[in-house]
Amino acid sequence: MEIKNIQVMRGPNYWSNYRQKLIVMKLDLGKYEELPTDKIPNFYERIMRALPSLYEHRCSEGKEGGLCERMQEGTWLGHVIEHVALELQVLAGMDCGYGRTRSTGEYGVYKVVFSYLSEEAGLHAGKAAVEFVEAIAEKKPYDIKSVIETLKEIWADEMPGPSTQTILDEAIRRNIPVTRLDDDSLYMLGYGKNQQLFRATVMGTTNNLAVESVACKWFTKNMLHKAGVSVPKGVTVRNKTELEEAMEEIPFPWVIKPIDGNHGRGITANIRNREAVLKAANQAWKVSDKIIVEEYVEGSDYRFLVINYKLIAVAKRTPACVTGNGKLTIRELIAKENENPKRGSGHEKVLTKIKIDYDTKGLLKEAGLTLDDVLPLGKELQLKKTANLSTGGTSTDVTDNVHPYNVFLAERIARLFQLDVCGIDIMAKDVAYPVQRGNGAIIEVNAGPGFRMHTHPSNGTARDVAKPVIDMLFPNGSNGRIPIVAVTGTNGKTTTTRLIAHIAQKSGKNVGYTTTEGIYINGHTILEGDCSGPQSARTILADPIVDYAVLECARGGILRSGLAFNECDISIVTNVTEDHLGLGDIHTLEDLAQVKEVVPRSTSDDGYAILNADDDLVYGMRKAVSSHVILFSMDSANERVENHCNNGGMAVFVQDGFFVVKNGETVIRILAVNRVPITYGGKAEFMIANVLPAIAAGIVSGFTIEDIRTGLASFIPSPEMTPGRMNLFEFAHCQLMLDYAHNASGFDGIQKYMENVDASSKICIIGATGDRRDMDIRNLGKYAASIFDEIIIRHDKDNRGRPNEEMTQLIMEGIHSTNKNPRVEVISDEAAAIEFAVRHAPQEAFIFVCADHVKHSIELVRKLQDKLLYSMSKVS
């Protein structure tokens, strides 16, 4: 078996709009295409012995057609691999349940599709599943346990911590977009100008100076003391000499801690003699060069959580401990407690496993015990000197028992440091009474407090602490989104995208848009190249300037990794015609329509899918959407449009030479077609078709009719505004139009336009893309021959695997298939072809250039203009 390629879906995709995280493996079964599972001796028995959990999770016990039944009856190995890839992830702690296996139409080749939580883990599971199933079929050994352990390690590195996860869950519940920005814990919530960043529990809104300030425990203590807040008496210590001086100044018991530590690292509490001082100081000095020695405050350890300057939750924290049963040793009791399914490594689960470390051994020594001693029945033994959950501690919610003064105190402290999210550590005998000298003190203020002690307390009420965080970041129920217009189709995508962006700018929006030419923000070029894929869209959605996004969504990007957004406000499908067929296992127009349909299916329920009523496949997409539908048509008498409007729907069409919007019975004339420059006086039908959905998008975006009219009238076809889309250049004796026409639909539009062009001779410079089907390349020659008097064949710089001679031959075959007899030249270099055409063109000729690389082609024409103008000036 061979994995021919693997794709990772990260958004709505060809397979599912709802399940956005999918691995798609193209798998060649090789000889196993002839060997389903029932034809491989003892395959079922061997795989169930090697991976018995398949029976529990994948065999649909009690249901007909479960995996086990199908393996015994006979199914293809691709189907088994799909289930194994899912099962491996589940066994590693990742709940992945969706999978599909489909034939590609190529003998023995299948698409194996399965969900993932971690991209790296999903890819690893897919490859391992192929190796494992092949090993089972070949009766070879395979270390499946090692694979599962590797997957666990990958997931442990990638999974969000519990505090982060609570925020993500609340954001998702509120339909706020979530984007992970790095391999650590930096996330973006929302899009564009409405985005908010956070890492763990530090928000992008959090005062950076405050974060730095509370990181210094000594600064925090002094600031609180000056504000009249009860804090323990203490000093800073750099060396042993200062440590000795501290012993003369501060009575025991003590707490020693690093001046800038976290998660309880290097902290030793309740130090009661000189012998323990140096050991504790050395532990603290491992974390920081400067340490704090302070008086130990008797009482329990409490964490006050303040969000947006309001007290949200209070937890009483208890250090890690075990209780004896008179049978097990202390070591065994710790091991038994660590078997608690709620305990995991680090922040993996709601509780952390208890490690036997320096603190544990020190406490045992103080108590005159060893790890191998049996703890008496009912005897409780404290294992850590601090109550941090990160060292195995537990928590009890006491929010409802807090004295009003302590609520005021916590909220005041948050404001003193200007921390909108903070955790305040308080040692107190009882927080039901005011925390003042004699009943406690403030120990620390934390800028990145953990949430799990509040969301999953060991005892008491769980508190929803993520909601106030999201309410702070996104007040009044907002969801952080910006308007997204997603444009797809075979032809017209780029022009429609640019026109909508232009109208939006005229309406005062800060517009970001992507096309096959580049990424743009407010008309400024951010990046050049084909930027019609999801990565370019993410660049726009992550930019804090942008408040309106228009995104061209091409076939390739959708197939490669899906859409960059989970939903859009407006979707547009211009048309579905023959192009790129035979690539990416898309063989028919119906297949291509399914790819394009991903975009309208992603439209939000209260959004608008704008569909071409003149295209049967596009019109059919209305049945697949849950949003409102707007139709557009070149024909005002289109029956589909009439029925749609009669049922209260909206449509945009051309009537009596005007662009018209009809919403139910209401009719609005927008502008005369011949007053919109991009229509070339109404001669370019395909440009008229591009204007229709742009008008619809402007209407439902809430732009005024006047702004829409202004945008249409000021959108001038030119190399700057519409590069590669009917760009007209004037020469002394002829005209030259440069366009990106490269398929049947494009040439159909050019033919209609050329019928209205009065010229002494119509000349075409044509090239084709090498990865198209032979018939597609021939058709370009056929179309060109039916339109032009003279044809010059040029070649792309990259023929994508085909030699120039083959490209020429296919185009010539297309030309000769007609009863036309145009003059044909072959000039491989585009610059030479353009110069030859211009220099040899008769007076009043019209030259049409099918561009290879739009920007480069425009530069060639402009250089030729300058060159000829210079020659003329020298002659004169």
Short mmCIF file of N, CA, C and O in Angstrom, two decimals, residues 702-745:
data_model
loop_
_atom_site.label_atom_id
_atom_site.label_comp_id
_atom_site.label_asym_id
_atom_site.label_seq_id
_atom_site.Cartn_x
_atom_site.Cartn_y
_atom_site.Cartn_z
N GLY A 702 -25.67 46.73 3.76
CA GLY A 702 -26.19 47.97 4.34
C GLY A 702 -25.59 49.22 3.74
O GLY A 702 -25.76 50.31 4.29
N PHE A 703 -24.88 49.08 2.61
CA PHE A 703 -24.34 50.28 1.96
C PHE A 703 -25.48 51.06 1.32
O PHE A 703 -26.46 50.48 0.84
N THR A 704 -25.35 52.36 1.30
CA THR A 704 -26.40 53.18 0.71
C THR A 704 -26.39 53.01 -0.81
O THR A 704 -25.37 52.67 -1.42
N ILE A 705 -27.55 53.24 -1.43
CA ILE A 705 -27.65 53.15 -2.89
C ILE A 705 -26.68 54.13 -3.54
O ILE A 705 -26.03 53.82 -4.54
N GLU A 706 -26.53 55.31 -2.93
CA GLU A 706 -25.63 56.31 -3.50
C GLU A 706 -24.19 55.84 -3.46
O GLU A 706 -23.42 56.03 -4.41
N ASP A 707 -23.79 55.19 -2.34
CA ASP A 707 -22.42 54.66 -2.25
C ASP A 707 -22.19 53.55 -3.26
O ASP A 707 -21.11 53.43 -3.85
N ILE A 708 -23.21 52.73 -3.47
CA ILE A 708 -23.09 51.66 -4.45
C ILE A 708 -22.94 52.25 -5.85
O ILE A 708 -22.09 51.83 -6.65
N ARG A 709 -23.75 53.25 -6.16
CA ARG A 709 -23.66 53.91 -7.47
C ARG A 709 -22.29 54.55 -7.67
O ARG A 709 -21.67 54.44 -8.73
N THR A 710 -21.81 55.23 -6.61
CA THR A 710 -20.50 55.88 -6.69
C THR A 710 -19.40 54.84 -6.92
O THR A 710 -18.48 55.05 -7.72
N GLY A 711 -19.49 53.72 -6.21
CA GLY A 711 -18.50 52.66 -6.37
C GLY A 711 -18.50 52.08 -7.77
O GLY A 711 -17.44 51.88 -8.38
N LEU A 712 -19.68 51.83 -8.32
CA LEU A 712 -19.78 51.27 -9.67
C LEU A 712 -19.23 52.24 -10.72
O LEU A 712 -18.52 51.84 -11.64
N ALA A 713 -19.57 53.51 -10.56
CA ALA A 713 -19.18 54.51 -11.55
C ALA A 713 -17.69 54.83 -11.50
O ALA A 713 -17.12 55.31 -12.49
N SER A 714 -17.05 54.58 -10.35
CA SER A 714 -15.63 54.93 -10.21
C SER A 714 -14.70 53.73 -10.33
O SER A 714 -13.48 53.86 -10.17
N PHE A 715 -15.27 52.56 -10.62
CA PHE A 715 -14.44 51.36 -10.77
C PHE A 715 -14.01 51.27 -12.23
O PHE A 715 -14.70 50.72 -13.08
N ILE A 716 -12.86 51.84 -12.52
CA ILE A 716 -12.39 51.98 -13.89
C ILE A 716 -11.56 50.77 -14.29
O ILE A 716 -10.59 50.43 -13.61
N PRO A 717 -11.92 50.09 -15.39
CA PRO A 717 -11.09 48.96 -15.82
C PRO A 717 -9.71 49.43 -16.23
O PRO A 717 -9.56 50.26 -17.13
N SER A 718 -8.71 48.93 -15.55
CA SER A 718 -7.34 49.37 -15.80
C SER A 718 -6.39 48.34 -15.21
O SER A 718 -6.78 47.53 -14.36
N PRO A 719 -5.13 48.37 -15.63
CA PRO A 719 -4.16 47.45 -15.04
C PRO A 719 -4.00 47.62 -13.53
O PRO A 719 -3.60 46.69 -12.85
N GLU A 720 -4.29 48.83 -13.03
CA GLU A 720 -4.16 49.07 -11.59
C GLU A 720 -5.35 48.53 -10.82
O GLU A 720 -5.20 47.92 -9.76
N MET A 721 -6.57 48.75 -11.34
CA MET A 721 -7.78 48.40 -10.61
C MET A 721 -8.26 46.99 -10.93
O MET A 721 -8.77 46.28 -10.06
N THR A 722 -8.10 46.58 -12.17
CA THR A 722 -8.55 45.24 -12.59
C THR A 722 -7.45 44.56 -13.41
O THR A 722 -7.62 44.31 -14.60
N PRO A 723 -6.30 44.29 -12.82
CA PRO A 723 -5.19 43.73 -13.60
C PRO A 723 -5.57 42.40 -14.24
O PRO A 723 -6.12 41.51 -13.60
N GLY A 724 -5.28 42.30 -15.54
CA GLY A 724 -5.53 41.06 -16.25
C GLY A 724 -6.97 40.83 -16.61
O GLY A 724 -7.34 39.75 -17.07
N ARG A 725 -7.81 41.86 -16.43
CA ARG A 725 -9.23 41.73 -16.77
C ARG A 725 -9.58 42.80 -17.79
O ARG A 725 -9.87 43.95 -17.45
N MET A 726 -9.48 42.45 -19.06
CA MET A 726 -9.82 43.34 -20.17
C MET A 726 -9.08 44.67 -20.08
O MET A 726 -9.66 45.74 -20.20
N ASN A 727 -7.77 44.61 -19.86
CA ASN A 727 -6.95 45.82 -19.80
C ASN A 727 -6.63 46.29 -21.22
O ASN A 727 -6.02 45.56 -22.00
N LEU A 728 -7.05 47.50 -21.55
CA LEU A 728 -6.91 48.02 -22.91
C LEU A 728 -5.72 48.97 -23.00
O LEU A 728 -5.58 49.88 -22.18
N PHE A 729 -4.85 48.74 -23.99
CA PHE A 729 -3.67 49.58 -24.20
C PHE A 729 -3.73 50.15 -25.62
O PHE A 729 -4.07 49.44 -26.58
N GLU A 730 -3.38 51.42 -25.75
CA GLU A 730 -3.42 52.10 -27.06
C GLU A 730 -2.02 52.17 -27.65
O GLU A 730 -1.06 52.58 -26.98
N PHE A 731 -1.92 51.76 -28.91
CA PHE A 731 -0.71 51.98 -29.69
C PHE A 731 -1.08 52.91 -30.85
O PHE A 731 -2.27 53.16 -31.11
N ALA A 732 -0.11 53.43 -31.54
CA ALA A 732 -0.36 54.43 -32.59
C ALA A 732 -1.28 53.89 -33.69
O ALA A 732 -2.12 54.62 -34.23
N HIS A 733 -1.15 52.62 -33.99
CA HIS A 733 -1.89 52.07 -35.13
C HIS A 733 -2.88 50.97 -34.75
O HIS A 733 -3.60 50.45 -35.61
N CYS A 734 -2.87 50.58 -33.47
CA CYS A 734 -3.74 49.47 -33.08
C CYS A 734 -4.07 49.53 -31.59
O CYS A 734 -3.49 50.31 -30.83
N GLN A 735 -4.99 48.68 -31.18
CA GLN A 735 -5.33 48.53 -29.77
C GLN A 735 -4.93 47.12 -29.32
O GLN A 735 -4.96 46.17 -30.11
N LEU A 736 -4.58 47.03 -28.04
CA LEU A 736 -4.21 45.72 -27.49
C LEU A 736 -4.96 45.53 -26.17
O LEU A 736 -4.93 46.39 -25.29
N MET A 737 -5.64 44.42 -26.05
CA MET A 737 -6.34 44.09 -24.81
C MET A 737 -5.67 42.86 -24.19
O MET A 737 -5.43 41.86 -24.87
N LEU A 738 -5.40 42.98 -22.89
CA LEU A 738 -4.76 41.88 -22.17
C LEU A 738 -5.77 41.32 -21.16
O LEU A 738 -6.40 42.07 -20.42
N ASP A 739 -5.92 40.00 -21.15
CA ASP A 739 -6.91 39.38 -20.27
C ASP A 739 -6.40 38.00 -19.83
O ASP A 739 -5.54 37.39 -20.49
N TYR A 740 -6.95 37.54 -18.71
CA TYR A 740 -6.52 36.26 -18.14
C TYR A 740 -7.42 35.11 -18.62
O TYR A 740 -7.46 34.06 -18.00
N ALA A 741 -8.15 35.31 -19.71
CA ALA A 741 -9.04 34.26 -20.22
C ALA A 741 -8.23 32.98 -20.43
O ALA A 741 -7.20 32.98 -21.11
N HIS A 742 -8.71 31.88 -19.84
CA HIS A 742 -7.94 30.64 -19.93
C HIS A 742 -8.82 29.40 -19.98
O HIS A 742 -8.33 28.29 -19.82
N ASN A 743 -10.14 29.59 -20.17
CA ASN A 743 -11.01 28.42 -20.25
C ASN A 743 -12.18 28.72 -21.19
O ASN A 743 -12.31 29.82 -21.74
N ALA A 744 -13.05 27.72 -21.37
CA ALA A 744 -14.14 27.83 -22.33
C ALA A 744 -15.06 28.99 -22.02
O ALA A 744 -15.45 29.76 -22.91
N SER A 745 -15.42 29.14 -20.76
CA SER A 745 -16.33 30.23 -20.38
C SER A 745 -15.70 31.58 -20.64
O SER A 745 -16.36 32.51 -21.11
#
